[in-house]
PDB file of C-alpha atoms in Angstrom:
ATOM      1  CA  UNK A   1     184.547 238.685 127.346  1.00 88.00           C
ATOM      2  CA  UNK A   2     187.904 239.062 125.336  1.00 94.00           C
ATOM      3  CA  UNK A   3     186.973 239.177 122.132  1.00 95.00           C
ATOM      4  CA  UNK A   4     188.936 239.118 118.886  1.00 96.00           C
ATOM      5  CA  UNK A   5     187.668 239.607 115.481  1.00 95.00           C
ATOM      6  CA  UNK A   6     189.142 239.020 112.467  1.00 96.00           C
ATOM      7  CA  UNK A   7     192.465 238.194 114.152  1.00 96.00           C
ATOM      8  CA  UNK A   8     195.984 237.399 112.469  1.00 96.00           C
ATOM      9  CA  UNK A   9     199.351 236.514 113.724  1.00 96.00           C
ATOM     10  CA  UNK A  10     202.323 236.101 111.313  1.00 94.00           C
ATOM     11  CA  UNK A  11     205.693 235.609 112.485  1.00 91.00           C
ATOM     12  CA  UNK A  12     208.962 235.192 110.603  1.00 88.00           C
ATOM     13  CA  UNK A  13     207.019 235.396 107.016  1.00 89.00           C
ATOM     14  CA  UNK A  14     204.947 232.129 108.651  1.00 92.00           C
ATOM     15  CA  UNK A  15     201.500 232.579 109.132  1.00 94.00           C
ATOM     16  CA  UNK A  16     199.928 230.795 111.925  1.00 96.00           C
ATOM     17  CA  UNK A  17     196.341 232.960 112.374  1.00 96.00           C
ATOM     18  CA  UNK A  18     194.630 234.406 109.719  1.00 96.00           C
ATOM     19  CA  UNK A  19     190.898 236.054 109.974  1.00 96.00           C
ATOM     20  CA  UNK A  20     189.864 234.092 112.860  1.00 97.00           C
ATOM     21  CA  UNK A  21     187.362 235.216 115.361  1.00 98.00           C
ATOM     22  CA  UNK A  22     187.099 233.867 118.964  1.00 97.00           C
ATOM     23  CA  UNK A  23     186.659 234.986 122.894  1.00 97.00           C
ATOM     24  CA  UNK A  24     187.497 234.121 125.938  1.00 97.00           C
ATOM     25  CA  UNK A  25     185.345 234.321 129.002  1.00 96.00           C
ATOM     26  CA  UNK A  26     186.378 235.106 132.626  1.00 96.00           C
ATOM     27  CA  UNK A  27     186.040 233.299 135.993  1.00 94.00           C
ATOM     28  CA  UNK A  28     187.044 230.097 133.978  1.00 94.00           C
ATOM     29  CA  UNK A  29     189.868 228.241 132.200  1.00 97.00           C
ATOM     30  CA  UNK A  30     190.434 228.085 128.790  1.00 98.00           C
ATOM     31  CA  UNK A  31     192.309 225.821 127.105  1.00 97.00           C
ATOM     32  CA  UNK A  32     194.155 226.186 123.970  1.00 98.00           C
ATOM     33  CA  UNK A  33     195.240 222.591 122.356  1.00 97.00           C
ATOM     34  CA  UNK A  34     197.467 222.353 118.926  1.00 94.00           C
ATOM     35  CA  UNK A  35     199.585 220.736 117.332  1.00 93.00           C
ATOM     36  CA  UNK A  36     203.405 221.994 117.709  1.00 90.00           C
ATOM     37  CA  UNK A  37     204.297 225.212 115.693  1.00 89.00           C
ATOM     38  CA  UNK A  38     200.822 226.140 115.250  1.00 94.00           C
ATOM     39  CA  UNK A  39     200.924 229.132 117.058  1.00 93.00           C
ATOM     40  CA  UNK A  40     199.894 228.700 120.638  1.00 94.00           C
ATOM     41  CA  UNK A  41     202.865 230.061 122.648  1.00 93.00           C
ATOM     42  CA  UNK A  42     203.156 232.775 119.561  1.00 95.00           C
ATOM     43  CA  UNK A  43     199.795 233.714 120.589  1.00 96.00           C
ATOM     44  CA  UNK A  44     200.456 234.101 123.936  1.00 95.00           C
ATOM     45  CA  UNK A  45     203.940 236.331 122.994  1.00 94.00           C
ATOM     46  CA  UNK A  46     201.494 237.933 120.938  1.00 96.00           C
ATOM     47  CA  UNK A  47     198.968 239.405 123.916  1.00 96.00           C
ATOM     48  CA  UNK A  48     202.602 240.670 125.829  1.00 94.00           C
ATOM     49  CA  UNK A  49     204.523 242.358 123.105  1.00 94.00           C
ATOM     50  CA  UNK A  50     201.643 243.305 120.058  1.00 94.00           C
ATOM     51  CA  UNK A  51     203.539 241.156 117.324  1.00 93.00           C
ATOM     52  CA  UNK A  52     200.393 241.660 115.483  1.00 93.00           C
ATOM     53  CA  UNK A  53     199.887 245.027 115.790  1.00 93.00           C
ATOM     54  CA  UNK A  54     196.263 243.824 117.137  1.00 93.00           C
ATOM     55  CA  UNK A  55     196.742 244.255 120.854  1.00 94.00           C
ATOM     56  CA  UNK A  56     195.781 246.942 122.864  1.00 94.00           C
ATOM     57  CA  UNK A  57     197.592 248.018 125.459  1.00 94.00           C
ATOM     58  CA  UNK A  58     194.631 247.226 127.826  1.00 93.00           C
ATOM     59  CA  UNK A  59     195.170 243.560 126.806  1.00 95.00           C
ATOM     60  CA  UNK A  60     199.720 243.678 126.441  1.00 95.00           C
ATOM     61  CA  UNK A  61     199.461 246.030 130.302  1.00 96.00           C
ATOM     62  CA  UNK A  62     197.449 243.598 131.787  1.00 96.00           C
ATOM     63  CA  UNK A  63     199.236 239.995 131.049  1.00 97.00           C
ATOM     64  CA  UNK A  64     201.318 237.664 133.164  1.00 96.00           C
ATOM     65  CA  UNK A  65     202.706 234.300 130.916  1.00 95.00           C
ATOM     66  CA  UNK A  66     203.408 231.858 133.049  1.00 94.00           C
ATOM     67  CA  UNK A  67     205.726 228.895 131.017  1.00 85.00           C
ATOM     68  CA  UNK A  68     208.970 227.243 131.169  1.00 72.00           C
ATOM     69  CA  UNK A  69     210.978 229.866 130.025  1.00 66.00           C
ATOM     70  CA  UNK A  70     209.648 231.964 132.946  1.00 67.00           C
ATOM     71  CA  UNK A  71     211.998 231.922 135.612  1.00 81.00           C
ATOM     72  CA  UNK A  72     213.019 232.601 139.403  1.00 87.00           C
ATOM     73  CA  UNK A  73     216.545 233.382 140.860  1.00 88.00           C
ATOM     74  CA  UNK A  74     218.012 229.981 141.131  1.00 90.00           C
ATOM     75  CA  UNK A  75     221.102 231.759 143.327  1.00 93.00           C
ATOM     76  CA  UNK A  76     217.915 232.712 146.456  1.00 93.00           C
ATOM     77  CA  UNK A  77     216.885 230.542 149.002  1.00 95.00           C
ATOM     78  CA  UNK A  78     213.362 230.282 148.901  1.00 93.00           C
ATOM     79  CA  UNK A  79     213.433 231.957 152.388  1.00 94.00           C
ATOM     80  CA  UNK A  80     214.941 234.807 150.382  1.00 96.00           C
ATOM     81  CA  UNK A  81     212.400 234.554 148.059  1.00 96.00           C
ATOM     82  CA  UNK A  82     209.598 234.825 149.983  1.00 96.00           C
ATOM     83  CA  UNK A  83     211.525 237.809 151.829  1.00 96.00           C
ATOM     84  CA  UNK A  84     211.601 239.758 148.409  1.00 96.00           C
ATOM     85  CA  UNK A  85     208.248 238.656 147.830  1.00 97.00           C
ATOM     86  CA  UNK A  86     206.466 239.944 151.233  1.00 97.00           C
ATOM     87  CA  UNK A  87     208.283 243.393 150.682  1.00 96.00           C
ATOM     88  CA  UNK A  88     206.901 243.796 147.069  1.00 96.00           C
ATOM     89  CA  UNK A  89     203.929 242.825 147.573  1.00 97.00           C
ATOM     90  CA  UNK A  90     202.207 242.349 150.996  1.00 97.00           C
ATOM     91  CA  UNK A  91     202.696 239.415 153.914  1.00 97.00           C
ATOM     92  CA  UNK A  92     198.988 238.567 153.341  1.00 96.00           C
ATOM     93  CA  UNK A  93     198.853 238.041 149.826  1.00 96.00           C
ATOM     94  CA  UNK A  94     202.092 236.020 149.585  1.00 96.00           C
ATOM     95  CA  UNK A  95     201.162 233.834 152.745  1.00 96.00           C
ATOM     96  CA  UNK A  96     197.647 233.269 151.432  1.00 95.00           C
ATOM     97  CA  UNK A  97     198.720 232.378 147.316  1.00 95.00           C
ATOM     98  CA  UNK A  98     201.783 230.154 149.228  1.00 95.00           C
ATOM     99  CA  UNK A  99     199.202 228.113 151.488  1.00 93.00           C
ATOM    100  CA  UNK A 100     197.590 227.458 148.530  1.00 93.00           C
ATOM    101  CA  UNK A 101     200.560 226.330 146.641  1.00 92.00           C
ATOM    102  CA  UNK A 102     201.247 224.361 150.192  1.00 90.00           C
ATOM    103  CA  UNK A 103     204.658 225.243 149.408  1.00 90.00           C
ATOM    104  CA  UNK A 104     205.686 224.668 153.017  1.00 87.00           C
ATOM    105  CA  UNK A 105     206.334 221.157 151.644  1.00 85.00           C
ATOM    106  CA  UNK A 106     209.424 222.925 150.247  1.00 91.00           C
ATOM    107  CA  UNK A 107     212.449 223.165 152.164  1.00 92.00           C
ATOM    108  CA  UNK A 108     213.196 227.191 151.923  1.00 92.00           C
ATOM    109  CA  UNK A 109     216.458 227.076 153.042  1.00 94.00           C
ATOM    110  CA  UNK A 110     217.410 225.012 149.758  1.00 94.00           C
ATOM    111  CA  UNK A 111     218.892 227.602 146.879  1.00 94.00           C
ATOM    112  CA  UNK A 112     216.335 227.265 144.306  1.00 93.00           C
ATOM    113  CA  UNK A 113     218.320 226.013 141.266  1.00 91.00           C
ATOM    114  CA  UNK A 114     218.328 222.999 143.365  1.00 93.00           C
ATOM    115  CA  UNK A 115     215.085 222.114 143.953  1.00 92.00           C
ATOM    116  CA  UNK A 116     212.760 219.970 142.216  1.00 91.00           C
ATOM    117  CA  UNK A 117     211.309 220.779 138.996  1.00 89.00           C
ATOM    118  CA  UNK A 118     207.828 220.752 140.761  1.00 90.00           C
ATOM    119  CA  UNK A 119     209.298 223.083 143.573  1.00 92.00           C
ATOM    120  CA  UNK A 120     210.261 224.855 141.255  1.00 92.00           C
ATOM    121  CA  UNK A 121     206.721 225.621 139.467  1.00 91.00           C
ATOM    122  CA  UNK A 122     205.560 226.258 142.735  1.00 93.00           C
ATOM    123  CA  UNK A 123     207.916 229.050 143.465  1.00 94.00           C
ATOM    124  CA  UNK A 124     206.945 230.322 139.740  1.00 94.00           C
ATOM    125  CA  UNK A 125     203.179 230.051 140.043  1.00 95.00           C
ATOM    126  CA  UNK A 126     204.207 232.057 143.890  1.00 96.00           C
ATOM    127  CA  UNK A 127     206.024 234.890 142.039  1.00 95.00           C
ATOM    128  CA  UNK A 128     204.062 235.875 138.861  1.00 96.00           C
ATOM    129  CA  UNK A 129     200.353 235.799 140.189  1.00 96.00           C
ATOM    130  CA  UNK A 130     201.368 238.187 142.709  1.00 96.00           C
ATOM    131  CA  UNK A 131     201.502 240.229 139.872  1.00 94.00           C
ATOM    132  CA  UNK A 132     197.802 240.312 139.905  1.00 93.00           C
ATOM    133  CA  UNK A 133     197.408 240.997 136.296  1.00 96.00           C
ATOM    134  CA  UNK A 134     193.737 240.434 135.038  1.00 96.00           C
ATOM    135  CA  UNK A 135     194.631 238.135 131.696  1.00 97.00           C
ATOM    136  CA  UNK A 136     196.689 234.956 133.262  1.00 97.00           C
ATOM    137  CA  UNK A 137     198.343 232.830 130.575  1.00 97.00           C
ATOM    138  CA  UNK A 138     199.849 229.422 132.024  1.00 96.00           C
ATOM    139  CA  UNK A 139     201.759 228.006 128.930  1.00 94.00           C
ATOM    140  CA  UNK A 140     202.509 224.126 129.712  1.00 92.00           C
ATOM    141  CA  UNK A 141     203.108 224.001 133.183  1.00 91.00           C
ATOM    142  CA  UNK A 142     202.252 220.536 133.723  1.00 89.00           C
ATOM    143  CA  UNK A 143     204.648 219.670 131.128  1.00 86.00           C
ATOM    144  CA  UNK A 144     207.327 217.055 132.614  1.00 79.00           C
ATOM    145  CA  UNK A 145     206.293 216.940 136.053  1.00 86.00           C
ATOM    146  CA  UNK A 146     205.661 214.801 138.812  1.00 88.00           C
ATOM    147  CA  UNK A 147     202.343 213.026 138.880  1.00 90.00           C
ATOM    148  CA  UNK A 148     202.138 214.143 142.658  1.00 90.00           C
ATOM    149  CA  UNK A 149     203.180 218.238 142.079  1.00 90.00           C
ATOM    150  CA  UNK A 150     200.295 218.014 138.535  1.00 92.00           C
ATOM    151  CA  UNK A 151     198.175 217.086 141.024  1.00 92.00           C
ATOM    152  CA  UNK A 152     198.924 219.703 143.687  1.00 92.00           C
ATOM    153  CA  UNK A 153     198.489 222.214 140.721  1.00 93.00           C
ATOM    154  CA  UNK A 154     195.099 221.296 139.634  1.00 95.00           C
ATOM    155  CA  UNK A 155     193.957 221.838 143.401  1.00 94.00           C
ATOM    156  CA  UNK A 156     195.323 224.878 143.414  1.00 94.00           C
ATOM    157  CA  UNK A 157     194.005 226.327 140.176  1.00 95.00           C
ATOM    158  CA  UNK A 158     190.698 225.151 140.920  1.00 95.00           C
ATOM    159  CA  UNK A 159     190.834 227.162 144.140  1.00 93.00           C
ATOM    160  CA  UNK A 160     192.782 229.516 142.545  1.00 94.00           C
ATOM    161  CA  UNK A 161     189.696 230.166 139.494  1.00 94.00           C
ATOM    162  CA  UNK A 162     187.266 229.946 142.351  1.00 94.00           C
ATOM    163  CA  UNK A 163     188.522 233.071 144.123  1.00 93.00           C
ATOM    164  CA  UNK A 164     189.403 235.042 140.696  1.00 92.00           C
ATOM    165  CA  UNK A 165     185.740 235.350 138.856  1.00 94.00           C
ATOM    166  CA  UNK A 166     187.038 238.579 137.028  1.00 95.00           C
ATOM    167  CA  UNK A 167     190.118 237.089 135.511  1.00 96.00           C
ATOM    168  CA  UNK A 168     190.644 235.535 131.919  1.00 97.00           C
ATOM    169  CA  UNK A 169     192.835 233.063 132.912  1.00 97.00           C
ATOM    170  CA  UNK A 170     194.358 231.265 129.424  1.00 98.00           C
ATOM    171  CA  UNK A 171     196.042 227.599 129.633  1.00 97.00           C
ATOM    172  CA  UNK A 172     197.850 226.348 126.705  1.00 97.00           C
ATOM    173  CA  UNK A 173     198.705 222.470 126.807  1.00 94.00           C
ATOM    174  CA  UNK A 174     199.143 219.309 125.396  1.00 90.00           C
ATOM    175  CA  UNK A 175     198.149 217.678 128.461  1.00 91.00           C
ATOM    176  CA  UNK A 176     194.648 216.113 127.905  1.00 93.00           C
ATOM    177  CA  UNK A 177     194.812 215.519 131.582  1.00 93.00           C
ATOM    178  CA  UNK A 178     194.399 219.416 132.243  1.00 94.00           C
ATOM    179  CA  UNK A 179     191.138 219.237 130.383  1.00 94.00           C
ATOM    180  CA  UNK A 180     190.129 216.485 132.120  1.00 92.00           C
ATOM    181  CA  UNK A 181     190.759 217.388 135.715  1.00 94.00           C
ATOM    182  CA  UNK A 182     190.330 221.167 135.570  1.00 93.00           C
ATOM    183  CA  UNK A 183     187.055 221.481 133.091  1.00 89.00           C
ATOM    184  CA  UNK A 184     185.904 224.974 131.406  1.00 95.00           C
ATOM    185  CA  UNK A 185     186.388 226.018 127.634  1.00 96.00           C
ATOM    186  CA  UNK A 186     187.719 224.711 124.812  1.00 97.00           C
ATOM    187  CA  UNK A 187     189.853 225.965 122.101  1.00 98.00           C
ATOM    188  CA  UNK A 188     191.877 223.824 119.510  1.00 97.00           C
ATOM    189  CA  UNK A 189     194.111 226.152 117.039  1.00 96.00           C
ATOM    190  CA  UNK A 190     194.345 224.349 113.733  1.00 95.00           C
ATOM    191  CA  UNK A 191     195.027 225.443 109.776  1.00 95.00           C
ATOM    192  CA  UNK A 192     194.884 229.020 111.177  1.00 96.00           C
ATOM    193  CA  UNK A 193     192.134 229.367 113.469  1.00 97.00           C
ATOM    194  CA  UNK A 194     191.127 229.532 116.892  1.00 97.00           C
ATOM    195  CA  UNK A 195     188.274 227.161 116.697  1.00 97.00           C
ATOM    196  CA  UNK A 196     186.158 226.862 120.563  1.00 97.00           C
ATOM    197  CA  UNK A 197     184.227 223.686 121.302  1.00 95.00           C
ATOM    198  CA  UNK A 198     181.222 223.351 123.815  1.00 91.00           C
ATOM    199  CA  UNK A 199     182.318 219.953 124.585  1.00 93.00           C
ATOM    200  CA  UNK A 200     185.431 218.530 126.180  1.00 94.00           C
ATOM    201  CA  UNK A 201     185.192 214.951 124.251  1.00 94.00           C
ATOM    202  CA  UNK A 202     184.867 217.288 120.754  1.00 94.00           C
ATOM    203  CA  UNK A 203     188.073 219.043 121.101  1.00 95.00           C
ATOM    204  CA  UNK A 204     189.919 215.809 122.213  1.00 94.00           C
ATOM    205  CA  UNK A 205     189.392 213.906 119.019  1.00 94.00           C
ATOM    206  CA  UNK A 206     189.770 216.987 117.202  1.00 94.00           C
ATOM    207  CA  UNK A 207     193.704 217.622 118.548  1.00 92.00           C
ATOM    208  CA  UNK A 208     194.347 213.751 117.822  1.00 92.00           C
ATOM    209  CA  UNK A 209     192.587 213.151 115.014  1.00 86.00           C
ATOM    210  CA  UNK A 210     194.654 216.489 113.191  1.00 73.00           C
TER     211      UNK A 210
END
């Protein structure tokens, strides 16, 4: 488990966690829902760069954030990409994580600033779980894409969880459909805790109703 007791997160004299307790488990997704600017992505910052002060370095060395502010080279082909990729890290890891991504679908000769914002997510998802890091934070990346690439992601992160039973892997959203389609845990962050729910319908009407 990754457990955190009596946790608090203040940023810019705001405080958006204060004496909360909660834990994540591995081998399965958990979702963190909230409203906007209660902390979620600040949370996420937080297990990276130790805002808090709370974060050990077995926790800030061992995280990849996955969001829209992560990005990839938009002046390489993803042929080049791929290129950089296999020399970093291995032609068997990056051809096995890119079947899964089926990102032949994408046309690598393409500079990547012009594909798609789905090929694009691809090529992300591609890049940073190479990394291999044990604590995976995906921070809205179904947000704004095609119904067709959401779906392609949800088959690959349930293959993806499948295959990784030691990782935490994190998902922050506002897309009920995640919760829906990949199952798991449950977390809603609201008046300044981290509250978990057993059930999926009990954290839905929680996130709407506040």
């Amino acid at each position: 488990m990754l457990t955190f007791n009596n946790y608090n997160l203040q940023v810019k004299n705001k405080v958006l966690l204060e004496n909360t307790n909660f834990s994540f488990a591995k081998g399965q997704i958990s979702h963190i829902l909230g409203k906007n600017g209660v902390g979620k992505s600040q949370f996420a910052k937080d297990l990276l760069l130790n805002m808090s002060g709370l974060i050990t370095p077995e926790i800030s060395d061992n995280v990849t954030i996955i969001s829209s502010f992560s990005n990839v080279p938009n002046d390489l082909s993803g042929k080049e990409l791929i290129k950089i990729l296999k020399k970093r890290f291995g032609v068997n890891p990056v051809e096995h994580l890119a079947d899964s991504l089926h990102i032949e679908n994408i046309s690598m000769d393409t500079l990547i600033g012009q594909l798609s914002d789905g090929q694009k997510q691809k090529l992300k998802l591609l890049s940073f779980l190479l990394e291999d890091k044990s604590i995976i934070v995906f921070d809205e990346i179904t947000n704004a894409l095609d119904k067709q690439t959401i779906n392609d992601i949800y088959l690959f992160l349930k293959e993806y969880v499948a295959e990784q039973p030691e990782k935490f892997i994190l998902n922050i959203t506002h897309n009920l459909s995640d919760l829906k389609n990949l199952g798991g845990n449950y977390y809603l962050i609201e008046e300044l805790k981290m509250t978990s729910f057993e059930q999926q319908d009990d954290v839905i009407a929680a996130y709407i109703e506040g």
